Amino acid sequence: MLRDFQYNPAADQIEEVLRRFKLDYAAEKSQLDVLRFEVIGPDSFMWKLFLGDAIYYLYAEDYVSGIDYIKDIFTDYLGHDKWDFVKPQHTIEFESASPVKGAAIYQKPERVDDLMDYAVDSGYDFVFMVKTLENPDDAHFSDKS
């Protein structure tokens, strides 16, 4: 489960989830660098990743109200909208996703099909990934001046 990264920060936890997304890299050929990990809220998490020659962000949360909510999370966190979703290898049905099956109550979001076009599941969480246009040469430096 990806959220366990906060207790045991091992790259293999992330790699398992990354394999479920359509990425332009081969895990065995490209090094994964976890540049930042943050607990955003009690049940939401963000990773900044350097993979191949690009910067990606991975976001996990247990309750997601819709695709616009996810777009706002990424835009607010990054401070810009110069990013694109990375689609999963295979889409899953909302009702069969582990966060829904594991919840006592889960309200189906509006535009659920749009949401599921970009989601994978990991334990209690839905996981979304975006690729940014950030300069990979600056990736290992802090955003803070």
PDB file of N, CA, C and O in Angstrom, residues 64-140:
ATOM      1  N   VAL A  64     -12.002  10.893  -2.897  1.00  0.00           N
ATOM      2  CA  VAL A  64     -11.848  11.836  -4.000  1.00  0.00           C
ATOM      3  C   VAL A  64     -13.238  12.213  -4.499  1.00  0.00           C
ATOM      4  O   VAL A  64     -14.031  11.344  -4.851  1.00  0.00           O
ATOM      5  N   SER A  65     -13.515  13.511  -4.539  1.00  0.00           N
ATOM      6  CA  SER A  65     -14.862  13.971  -4.907  1.00  0.00           C
ATOM      7  C   SER A  65     -15.087  14.120  -6.407  1.00  0.00           C
ATOM      8  O   SER A  65     -16.212  14.282  -6.843  1.00  0.00           O
ATOM      9  N   GLY A  66     -14.008  14.086  -7.206  1.00  0.00           N
ATOM     10  CA  GLY A  66     -14.181  14.194  -8.648  1.00  0.00           C
ATOM     11  C   GLY A  66     -12.903  14.622  -9.339  1.00  0.00           C
ATOM     12  O   GLY A  66     -11.910  14.973  -8.702  1.00  0.00           O
ATOM     13  N   ILE A  67     -12.936  14.604 -10.651  1.00  0.00           N
ATOM     14  CA  ILE A  67     -11.750  14.926 -11.449  1.00  0.00           C
ATOM     15  C   ILE A  67     -11.338  16.391 -11.292  1.00  0.00           C
ATOM     16  O   ILE A  67     -10.145  16.705 -11.271  1.00  0.00           O
ATOM     17  N   ASP A  68     -12.297  17.294 -11.157  1.00  0.00           N
ATOM     18  CA  ASP A  68     -11.944  18.709 -10.980  1.00  0.00           C
ATOM     19  C   ASP A  68     -11.210  18.928  -9.661  1.00  0.00           C
ATOM     20  O   ASP A  68     -10.299  19.755  -9.580  1.00  0.00           O
ATOM     21  N   TYR A  69     -11.589  18.190  -8.643  1.00  0.00           N
ATOM     22  CA  TYR A  69     -10.901  18.250  -7.354  1.00  0.00           C
ATOM     23  C   TYR A  69      -9.437  17.845  -7.520  1.00  0.00           C
ATOM     24  O   TYR A  69      -8.537  18.518  -7.015  1.00  0.00           O
ATOM     25  N   ILE A  70      -9.188  16.779  -8.254  1.00  0.00           N
ATOM     26  CA  ILE A  70      -7.818  16.306  -8.478  1.00  0.00           C
ATOM     27  C   ILE A  70      -7.025  17.323  -9.292  1.00  0.00           C
ATOM     28  O   ILE A  70      -5.859  17.616  -8.986  1.00  0.00           O
ATOM     29  N   LYS A  71      -7.645  17.892 -10.314  1.00  0.00           N
ATOM     30  CA  LYS A  71      -6.966  18.922 -11.110  1.00  0.00           C
ATOM     31  C   LYS A  71      -6.570  20.105 -10.228  1.00  0.00           C
ATOM     32  O   LYS A  71      -5.461  20.638 -10.342  1.00  0.00           O
ATOM     33  N   ASP A  72      -7.482  20.513  -9.356  1.00  0.00           N
ATOM     34  CA  ASP A  72      -7.192  21.630  -8.447  1.00  0.00           C
ATOM     35  C   ASP A  72      -6.056  21.301  -7.486  1.00  0.00           C
ATOM     36  O   ASP A  72      -5.225  22.165  -7.181  1.00  0.00           O
ATOM     37  N   ILE A  73      -6.012  20.066  -7.001  1.00  0.00           N
ATOM     38  CA  ILE A  73      -4.932  19.647  -6.092  1.00  0.00           C
ATOM     39  C   ILE A  73      -3.574  19.840  -6.774  1.00  0.00           C
ATOM     40  O   ILE A  73      -2.665  20.449  -6.209  1.00  0.00           O
ATOM     41  N   PHE A  74      -3.445  19.311  -7.991  1.00  0.00           N
ATOM     42  CA  PHE A  74      -2.169  19.424  -8.692  1.00  0.00           C
ATOM     43  C   PHE A  74      -1.830  20.878  -9.027  1.00  0.00           C
ATOM     44  O   PHE A  74      -0.698  21.316  -8.809  1.00  0.00           O
ATOM     45  N   THR A  75      -2.794  21.621  -9.535  1.00  0.00           N
ATOM     46  CA  THR A  75      -2.535  23.013  -9.913  1.00  0.00           C
ATOM     47  C   THR A  75      -2.162  23.848  -8.690  1.00  0.00           C
ATOM     48  O   THR A  75      -1.203  24.630  -8.744  1.00  0.00           O
ATOM     49  N   ASP A  76      -2.872  23.673  -7.593  1.00  0.00           N
ATOM     50  CA  ASP A  76      -2.553  24.422  -6.370  1.00  0.00           C
ATOM     51  C   ASP A  76      -1.189  24.024  -5.817  1.00  0.00           C
ATOM     52  O   ASP A  76      -0.398  24.882  -5.414  1.00  0.00           O
ATOM     53  N   TYR A  77      -0.907  22.745  -5.789  1.00  0.00           N
ATOM     54  CA  TYR A  77       0.353  22.268  -5.229  1.00  0.00           C
ATOM     55  C   TYR A  77       1.544  22.735  -6.063  1.00  0.00           C
ATOM     56  O   TYR A  77       2.558  23.169  -5.529  1.00  0.00           O
ATOM     57  N   LEU A  78       1.411  22.638  -7.387  1.00  0.00           N
ATOM     58  CA  LEU A  78       2.518  22.994  -8.273  1.00  0.00           C
ATOM     59  C   LEU A  78       2.619  24.496  -8.516  1.00  0.00           C
ATOM     60  O   LEU A  78       3.670  24.999  -8.910  1.00  0.00           O
ATOM     61  N   GLY A  79       1.526  25.208  -8.321  1.00  0.00           N
ATOM     62  CA  GLY A  79       1.524  26.645  -8.559  1.00  0.00           C
ATOM     63  C   GLY A  79       1.398  27.006 -10.030  1.00  0.00           C
ATOM     64  O   GLY A  79       1.634  28.149 -10.414  1.00  0.00           O
ATOM     65  N   HIS A  80       1.051  26.030 -10.858  1.00  0.00           N
ATOM     66  CA  HIS A  80       0.844  26.270 -12.291  1.00  0.00           C
ATOM     67  C   HIS A  80       0.025  25.116 -12.865  1.00  0.00           C
ATOM     68  O   HIS A  80      -0.226  24.118 -12.177  1.00  0.00           O
ATOM     69  N   ASP A  81      -0.394  25.282 -14.106  1.00  0.00           N
ATOM     70  CA  ASP A  81      -1.178  24.220 -14.744  1.00  0.00           C
ATOM     71  C   ASP A  81      -0.452  23.615 -15.939  1.00  0.00           C
ATOM     72  O   ASP A  81      -1.056  23.086 -16.860  1.00  0.00           O
ATOM     73  N   LYS A  82       0.856  23.654 -15.910  1.00  0.00           N
ATOM     74  CA  LYS A  82       1.668  23.106 -16.996  1.00  0.00           C
ATOM     75  C   LYS A  82       2.032  21.653 -16.674  1.00  0.00           C
ATOM     76  O   LYS A  82       3.196  21.329 -16.400  1.00  0.00           O
ATOM     77  N   TRP A  83       1.033  20.821 -16.673  1.00  0.00           N
ATOM     78  CA  TRP A  83       1.192  19.401 -16.391  1.00  0.00           C
ATOM     79  C   TRP A  83       0.127  18.626 -17.165  1.00  0.00           C
ATOM     80  O   TRP A  83      -0.873  19.193 -17.593  1.00  0.00           O
ATOM     81  N   ASP A  84       0.379  17.347 -17.341  1.00  0.00           N
ATOM     82  CA  ASP A  84      -0.570  16.460 -18.007  1.00  0.00           C
ATOM     83  C   ASP A  84      -0.711  15.184 -17.195  1.00  0.00           C
ATOM     84  O   ASP A  84       0.291  14.647 -16.689  1.00  0.00           O
ATOM     85  N   PHE A  85      -1.942  14.695 -17.117  1.00  0.00           N
ATOM     86  CA  PHE A  85      -2.164  13.416 -16.455  1.00  0.00           C
ATOM     87  C   PHE A  85      -1.435  12.306 -17.193  1.00  0.00           C
ATOM     88  O   PHE A  85      -1.334  12.318 -18.422  1.00  0.00           O
ATOM     89  N   VAL A  86      -0.977  11.337 -16.453  1.00  0.00           N
ATOM     90  CA  VAL A  86      -0.456  10.085 -17.009  1.00  0.00           C
ATOM     91  C   VAL A  86      -1.567   9.063 -16.811  1.00  0.00           C
ATOM     92  O   VAL A  86      -2.041   8.870 -15.695  1.00  0.00           O
ATOM     93  N   LYS A  87      -1.991   8.448 -17.890  1.00  0.00           N
ATOM     94  CA  LYS A  87      -3.083   7.476 -17.804  1.00  0.00           C
ATOM     95  C   LYS A  87      -2.573   6.133 -17.306  1.00  0.00           C
ATOM     96  O   LYS A  87      -1.410   5.782 -17.511  1.00  0.00           O
ATOM     97  N   PRO A  88      -3.458   5.384 -16.672  1.00  0.00           N
ATOM     98  CA  PRO A  88      -3.069   4.034 -16.246  1.00  0.00           C
ATOM     99  C   PRO A  88      -3.011   3.069 -17.436  1.00  0.00           C
ATOM    100  O   PRO A  88      -3.613   3.331 -18.488  1.00  0.00           O
ATOM    101  N   GLN A  89      -2.297   1.983 -17.254  1.00  0.00           N
ATOM    102  CA  GLN A  89      -2.244   0.933 -18.271  1.00  0.00           C
ATOM    103  C   GLN A  89      -3.647   0.378 -18.520  1.00  0.00           C
ATOM    104  O   GLN A  89      -4.024   0.120 -19.652  1.00  0.00           O
ATOM    105  N   HIS A  90      -4.380   0.165 -17.435  1.00  0.00           N
ATOM    106  CA  HIS A  90      -5.730  -0.388 -17.509  1.00  0.00           C
ATOM    107  C   HIS A  90      -6.624   0.401 -16.568  1.00  0.00           C
ATOM    108  O   HIS A  90      -6.250   0.633 -15.418  1.00  0.00           O
ATOM    109  N   THR A  91      -7.780   0.805 -17.044  1.00  0.00           N
ATOM    110  CA  THR A  91      -8.712   1.507 -16.162  1.00  0.00           C
ATOM    111  C   THR A  91      -9.449   0.481 -15.304  1.00  0.00           C
ATOM    112  O   THR A  91      -9.662  -0.660 -15.712  1.00  0.00           O
ATOM    113  N   ILE A  92      -9.807   0.921 -14.118  1.00  0.00           N
ATOM    114  CA  ILE A  92     -10.573   0.073 -13.210  1.00  0.00           C
ATOM    115  C   ILE A  92     -11.957   0.680 -13.029  1.00  0.00           C
ATOM    116  O   ILE A  92     -12.140   1.885 -13.192  1.00  0.00           O
ATOM    117  N   GLU A  93     -12.894  -0.161 -12.717  1.00  0.00           N
ATOM    118  CA  GLU A  93     -14.253   0.305 -12.431  1.00  0.00           C
ATOM    119  C   GLU A  93     -14.271   0.930 -11.039  1.00  0.00           C
ATOM    120  O   GLU A  93     -13.645   0.401 -10.107  1.00  0.00           O
ATOM    121  N   PHE A  94     -14.987   2.018 -10.905  1.00  0.00           N
ATOM    122  CA  PHE A  94     -15.080   2.714  -9.627  1.00  0.00           C
ATOM    123  C   PHE A  94     -15.504   1.770  -8.507  1.00  0.00           C
ATOM    124  O   PHE A  94     -14.882   1.722  -7.448  1.00  0.00           O
ATOM    125  N   GLU A  95     -16.542   0.993  -8.748  1.00  0.00           N
ATOM    126  CA  GLU A  95     -17.095   0.119  -7.712  1.00  0.00           C
ATOM    127  C   GLU A  95     -16.136  -0.988  -7.295  1.00  0.00           C
ATOM    128  O   GLU A  95     -16.232  -1.516  -6.192  1.00  0.00           O
ATOM    129  N   SER A  96     -15.191  -1.349  -8.164  1.00  0.00           N
ATOM    130  CA  SER A  96     -14.261  -2.423  -7.817  1.00  0.00           C
ATOM    131  C   SER A  96     -12.917  -1.902  -7.289  1.00  0.00           C
ATOM    132  O   SER A  96     -12.048  -2.688  -6.942  1.00  0.00           O
ATOM    133  N   ALA A  97     -12.760  -0.588  -7.212  1.00  0.00           N
ATOM    134  CA  ALA A  97     -11.522   0.002  -6.691  1.00  0.00           C
ATOM    135  C   ALA A  97     -11.408  -0.252  -5.190  1.00  0.00           C
ATOM    136  O   ALA A  97     -12.403  -0.181  -4.459  1.00  0.00           O
ATOM    137  N   SER A  98     -10.200  -0.537  -4.724  1.00  0.00           N
ATOM    138  CA  SER A  98     -10.012  -0.873  -3.308  1.00  0.00           C
ATOM    139  C   SER A  98     -10.457   0.224  -2.335  1.00  0.00           C
ATOM    140  O   SER A  98     -10.997  -0.102  -1.277  1.00  0.00           O
ATOM    141  N   PRO A  99     -10.303   1.536  -2.637  1.00  0.00           N
ATOM    142  CA  PRO A  99     -10.802   2.537  -1.686  1.00  0.00           C
ATOM    143  C   PRO A  99     -12.325   2.497  -1.527  1.00  0.00           C
ATOM    144  O   PRO A  99     -12.850   2.787  -0.455  1.00  0.00           O
ATOM    145  N   VAL A 100     -13.025   2.120  -2.587  1.00  0.00           N
ATOM    146  CA  VAL A 100     -14.485   2.051  -2.535  1.00  0.00           C
ATOM    147  C   VAL A 100     -14.914   0.781  -1.813  1.00  0.00           C
ATOM    148  O   VAL A 100     -15.779   0.813  -0.935  1.00  0.00           O
ATOM    149  N   LYS A 101     -14.300  -0.330  -2.169  1.00  0.00           N
ATOM    150  CA  LYS A 101     -14.670  -1.602  -1.536  1.00  0.00           C
ATOM    151  C   LYS A 101     -14.337  -1.609  -0.051  1.00  0.00           C
ATOM    152  O   LYS A 101     -15.033  -2.237   0.733  1.00  0.00           O
ATOM    153  N   GLY A 102     -13.291  -0.900   0.343  1.00  0.00           N
ATOM    154  CA  GLY A 102     -12.880  -0.890   1.743  1.00  0.00           C
ATOM    155  C   GLY A 102     -13.604   0.129   2.609  1.00  0.00           C
ATOM    156  O   GLY A 102     -13.455   0.112   3.821  1.00  0.00           O
ATOM    157  N   ALA A 103     -14.403   1.003   2.002  1.00  0.00           N
ATOM    158  CA  ALA A 103     -15.094   2.053   2.760  1.00  0.00           C
ATOM    159  C   ALA A 103     -16.494   1.611   3.153  1.00  0.00           C
ATOM    160  O   ALA A 103     -17.159   0.892   2.403  1.00  0.00           O
ATOM    161  N   ALA A 104     -16.932   2.046   4.310  1.00  0.00           N
ATOM    162  CA  ALA A 104     -18.300   1.759   4.737  1.00  0.00           C
ATOM    163  C   ALA A 104     -19.291   2.508   3.841  1.00  0.00           C
ATOM    164  O   ALA A 104     -20.322   1.976   3.458  1.00  0.00           O
ATOM    165  N   ILE A 105     -18.963   3.752   3.514  1.00  0.00           N
ATOM    166  CA  ILE A 105     -19.797   4.577   2.633  1.00  0.00           C
ATOM    167  C   ILE A 105     -18.861   5.335   1.703  1.00  0.00           C
ATOM    168  O   ILE A 105     -17.865   5.914   2.154  1.00  0.00           O
ATOM    169  N   TYR A 106     -19.171   5.338   0.419  1.00  0.00           N
ATOM    170  CA  TYR A 106     -18.369   6.104  -0.536  1.00  0.00           C
ATOM    171  C   TYR A 106     -19.329   6.647  -1.576  1.00  0.00           C
ATOM    172  O   TYR A 106     -19.951   5.891  -2.308  1.00  0.00           O
ATOM    173  N   GLN A 107     -19.473   7.962  -1.599  1.00  0.00           N
ATOM    174  CA  GLN A 107     -20.380   8.602  -2.543  1.00  0.00           C
ATOM    175  C   GLN A 107     -19.726   8.644  -3.917  1.00  0.00           C
ATOM    176  O   GLN A 107     -18.577   9.064  -4.060  1.00  0.00           O
ATOM    177  N   LYS A 108     -20.449   8.192  -4.914  1.00  0.00           N
ATOM    178  CA  LYS A 108     -19.929   8.169  -6.277  1.00  0.00           C
ATOM    179  C   LYS A 108     -19.770   9.604  -6.778  1.00  0.00           C
ATOM    180  O   LYS A 108     -20.707  10.397  -6.742  1.00  0.00           O
ATOM    181  N   PRO A 109     -18.578   9.959  -7.248  1.00  0.00           N
ATOM    182  CA  PRO A 109     -18.343  11.326  -7.717  1.00  0.00           C
ATOM    183  C   PRO A 109     -19.043  11.617  -9.043  1.00  0.00           C
ATOM    184  O   PRO A 109     -19.340  10.697  -9.806  1.00  0.00           O
ATOM    185  N   GLU A 110     -19.267  12.898  -9.300  1.00  0.00           N
ATOM    186  CA  GLU A 110     -19.743  13.302 -10.619  1.00  0.00           C
ATOM    187  C   GLU A 110     -18.634  13.018 -11.613  1.00  0.00           C
ATOM    188  O   GLU A 110     -17.459  13.054 -11.259  1.00  0.00           O
ATOM    189  N   ARG A 111     -19.000  12.737 -12.846  1.00  0.00           N
ATOM    190  CA  ARG A 111     -18.028  12.462 -13.911  1.00  0.00           C
ATOM    191  C   ARG A 111     -17.063  11.356 -13.502  1.00  0.00           C
ATOM    192  O   ARG A 111     -15.854  11.449 -13.704  1.00  0.00           O
ATOM    193  N   VAL A 112     -17.614  10.315 -12.913  1.00  0.00           N
ATOM    194  CA  VAL A 112     -16.782   9.225 -12.392  1.00  0.00           C
ATOM    195  C   VAL A 112     -15.939   8.578 -13.498  1.00  0.00           C
ATOM    196  O   VAL A 112     -14.798   8.176 -13.251  1.00  0.00           O
ATOM    197  N   ASP A 113     -16.471   8.506 -14.714  1.00  0.00           N
ATOM    198  CA  ASP A 113     -15.691   7.908 -15.801  1.00  0.00           C
ATOM    199  C   ASP A 113     -14.452   8.740 -16.115  1.00  0.00           C
ATOM    200  O   ASP A 113     -13.382   8.189 -16.382  1.00  0.00           O
ATOM    201  N   ASP A 114     -14.580  10.078 -16.078  1.00  0.00           N
ATOM    202  CA  ASP A 114     -13.424  10.952 -16.289  1.00  0.00           C
ATOM    203  C   ASP A 114     -12.380  10.729 -15.194  1.00  0.00           C
ATOM    204  O   ASP A 114     -11.182  10.676 -15.464  1.00  0.00           O
ATOM    205  N   LEU A 115     -12.848  10.590 -13.977  1.00  0.00           N
ATOM    206  CA  LEU A 115     -11.959  10.360 -12.841  1.00  0.00           C
ATOM    207  C   LEU A 115     -11.204   9.050 -13.010  1.00  0.00           C
ATOM    208  O   LEU A 115      -9.982   8.997 -12.854  1.00  0.00           O
ATOM    209  N   MET A 116     -11.913   8.007 -13.374  1.00  0.00           N
ATOM    210  CA  MET A 116     -11.309   6.683 -13.459  1.00  0.00           C
ATOM    211  C   MET A 116     -10.399   6.525 -14.680  1.00  0.00           C
ATOM    212  O   MET A 116      -9.615   5.585 -14.731  1.00  0.00           O
ATOM    213  N   ASP A 117     -10.477   7.460 -15.629  1.00  0.00           N
ATOM    214  CA  ASP A 117      -9.541   7.450 -16.758  1.00  0.00           C
ATOM    215  C   ASP A 117      -8.102   7.696 -16.302  1.00  0.00           C
ATOM    216  O   ASP A 117      -7.156   7.405 -17.033  1.00  0.00           O
ATOM    217  N   TYR A 118      -7.932   8.243 -15.100  1.00  0.00           N
ATOM    218  CA  TYR A 118      -6.613   8.631 -14.616  1.00  0.00           C
ATOM    219  C   TYR A 118      -6.219   7.980 -13.289  1.00  0.00           C
ATOM    220  O   TYR A 118      -5.123   8.221 -12.801  1.00  0.00           O
ATOM    221  N   ALA A 119      -7.080   7.171 -12.708  1.00  0.00           N
ATOM    222  CA  ALA A 119      -6.850   6.647 -11.364  1.00  0.00           C
ATOM    223  C   ALA A 119      -6.363   5.202 -11.369  1.00  0.00           C
ATOM    224  O   ALA A 119      -6.792   4.394 -12.190  1.00  0.00           O
ATOM    225  N   VAL A 120      -5.473   4.913 -10.440  1.00  0.00           N
ATOM    226  CA  VAL A 120      -5.184   3.542 -10.052  1.00  0.00           C
ATOM    227  C   VAL A 120      -5.477   3.481  -8.556  1.00  0.00           C
ATOM    228  O   VAL A 120      -5.635   4.520  -7.902  1.00  0.00           O
ATOM    229  N   ASP A 121      -5.565   2.295  -8.018  1.00  0.00           N
ATOM    230  CA  ASP A 121      -5.822   2.176  -6.587  1.00  0.00           C
ATOM    231  C   ASP A 121      -4.636   1.537  -5.895  1.00  0.00           C
ATOM    232  O   ASP A 121      -3.852   0.810  -6.493  1.00  0.00           O
ATOM    233  N   SER A 122      -4.508   1.871  -4.638  1.00  0.00           N
ATOM    234  CA  SER A 122      -3.461   1.304  -3.798  1.00  0.00           C
ATOM    235  C   SER A 122      -3.984   1.279  -2.373  1.00  0.00           C
ATOM    236  O   SER A 122      -4.014   2.309  -1.698  1.00  0.00           O
ATOM    237  N   GLY A 123      -4.445   0.131  -1.941  1.00  0.00           N
ATOM    238  CA  GLY A 123      -5.006   0.027  -0.598  1.00  0.00           C
ATOM    239  C   GLY A 123      -6.188   0.951  -0.428  1.00  0.00           C
ATOM    240  O   GLY A 123      -7.148   0.878  -1.190  1.00  0.00           O
ATOM    241  N   TYR A 124      -6.120   1.840   0.542  1.00  0.00           N
ATOM    242  CA  TYR A 124      -7.221   2.751   0.840  1.00  0.00           C
ATOM    243  C   TYR A 124      -7.302   3.932  -0.119  1.00  0.00           C
ATOM    244  O   TYR A 124      -8.227   4.742  -0.019  1.00  0.00           O
ATOM    245  N   ASP A 125      -6.335   4.075  -1.021  1.00  0.00           N
ATOM    246  CA  ASP A 125      -6.206   5.307  -1.784  1.00  0.00           C
ATOM    247  C   ASP A 125      -6.409   5.155  -3.285  1.00  0.00           C
ATOM    248  O   ASP A 125      -6.074   4.125  -3.870  1.00  0.00           O
ATOM    249  N   PHE A 126      -6.916   6.237  -3.868  1.00  0.00           N
ATOM    250  CA  PHE A 126      -6.837   6.441  -5.307  1.00  0.00           C
ATOM    251  C   PHE A 126      -5.512   7.157  -5.550  1.00  0.00           C
ATOM    252  O   PHE A 126      -5.106   8.013  -4.759  1.00  0.00           O
ATOM    253  N   VAL A 127      -4.842   6.827  -6.651  1.00  0.00           N
ATOM    254  CA  VAL A 127      -3.548   7.405  -6.957  1.00  0.00           C
ATOM    255  C   VAL A 127      -3.601   8.010  -8.355  1.00  0.00           C
ATOM    256  O   VAL A 127      -4.111   7.382  -9.291  1.00  0.00           O
ATOM    257  N   PHE A 128      -3.070   9.219  -8.485  1.00  0.00           N
ATOM    258  CA  PHE A 128      -3.040   9.954  -9.749  1.00  0.00           C
ATOM    259  C   PHE A 128      -1.618  10.414 -10.000  1.00  0.00           C
ATOM    260  O   PHE A 128      -0.879  10.723  -9.064  1.00  0.00           O
ATOM    261  N   MET A 129      -1.266  10.490 -11.277  1.00  0.00           N
ATOM    262  CA  MET A 129       0.086  10.891 -11.639  1.00  0.00           C
ATOM    263  C   MET A 129       0.041  11.930 -12.747  1.00  0.00           C
ATOM    264  O   MET A 129      -0.779  11.815 -13.662  1.00  0.00           O
ATOM    265  N   VAL A 130       0.915  12.933 -12.641  1.00  0.00           N
ATOM    266  CA  VAL A 130       1.050  13.925 -13.701  1.00  0.00           C
ATOM    267  C   VAL A 130       2.510  14.053 -14.083  1.00  0.00           C
ATOM    268  O   VAL A 130       3.414  13.825 -13.276  1.00  0.00           O
ATOM    269  N   LYS A 131       2.724  14.432 -15.343  1.00  0.00           N
ATOM    270  CA  LYS A 131       4.050  14.737 -15.857  1.00  0.00           C
ATOM    271  C   LYS A 131       4.087  16.241 -16.059  1.00  0.00           C
ATOM    272  O   LYS A 131       3.167  16.824 -16.625  1.00  0.00           O
ATOM    273  N   THR A 132       5.171  16.870 -15.602  1.00  0.00           N
ATOM    274  CA  THR A 132       5.271  18.326 -15.712  1.00  0.00           C
ATOM    275  C   THR A 132       6.274  18.705 -16.801  1.00  0.00           C
ATOM    276  O   THR A 132       6.981  17.861 -17.337  1.00  0.00           O
ATOM    277  N   LEU A 133       6.327  19.992 -17.062  1.00  0.00           N
ATOM    278  CA  LEU A 133       7.310  20.543 -17.989  1.00  0.00           C
ATOM    279  C   LEU A 133       8.493  21.137 -17.230  1.00  0.00           C
ATOM    280  O   LEU A 133       9.283  21.878 -17.805  1.00  0.00           O
ATOM    281  N   GLU A 134       8.601  20.813 -15.945  1.00  0.00           N
ATOM    282  CA  GLU A 134       9.701  21.341 -15.143  1.00  0.00           C
ATOM    283  C   GLU A 134      11.028  20.883 -15.735  1.00  0.00           C
ATOM    284  O   GLU A 134      11.144  19.776 -16.264  1.00  0.00           O
ATOM    285  N   ASN A 135      12.028  21.722 -15.612  1.00  0.00           N
ATOM    286  CA  ASN A 135      13.352  21.426 -16.131  1.00  0.00           C
ATOM    287  C   ASN A 135      13.998  20.336 -15.276  1.00  0.00           C
ATOM    288  O   ASN A 135      14.265  20.558 -14.094  1.00  0.00           O
ATOM    289  N   PRO A 136      14.271  19.173 -15.852  1.00  0.00           N
ATOM    290  CA  PRO A 136      14.869  18.097 -15.057  1.00  0.00           C
ATOM    291  C   PRO A 136      16.275  18.433 -14.558  1.00  0.00           C
ATOM    292  O   PRO A 136      16.731  17.869 -13.569  1.00  0.00           O
ATOM    293  N   ASP A 137      16.962  19.394 -15.208  1.00  0.00           N
ATOM    294  CA  ASP A 137      18.294  19.798 -14.750  1.00  0.00           C
ATOM    295  C   ASP A 137      18.233  20.498 -13.395  1.00  0.00           C
ATOM    296  O   ASP A 137      19.224  20.537 -12.670  1.00  0.00           O
ATOM    297  N   ASP A 138      17.072  21.059 -13.064  1.00  0.00           N
ATOM    298  CA  ASP A 138      16.896  21.747 -11.788  1.00  0.00           C
ATOM    299  C   ASP A 138      16.225  20.870 -10.735  1.00  0.00           C
ATOM    300  O   ASP A 138      15.941  21.325  -9.634  1.00  0.00           O
ATOM    301  N   ALA A 139      15.974  19.629 -11.051  1.00  0.00           N
ATOM    302  CA  ALA A 139      15.147  18.750 -10.216  1.00  0.00           C
ATOM    303  C   ALA A 139      15.698  18.518  -8.818  1.00  0.00           C
ATOM    304  O   ALA A 139      14.933  18.365  -7.876  1.00  0.00           O
ATOM    305  N   HIS A 140      16.992  18.476  -8.667  1.00  0.00           N
ATOM    306  CA  HIS A 140      17.563  18.160  -7.364  1.00  0.00           C
ATOM    307  C   HIS A 140      17.786  19.369  -6.473  1.00  0.00           C
ATOM    308  O   HIS A 140      18.355  19.267  -5.402  1.00  0.00           O
TER     309      HIS A 140
END
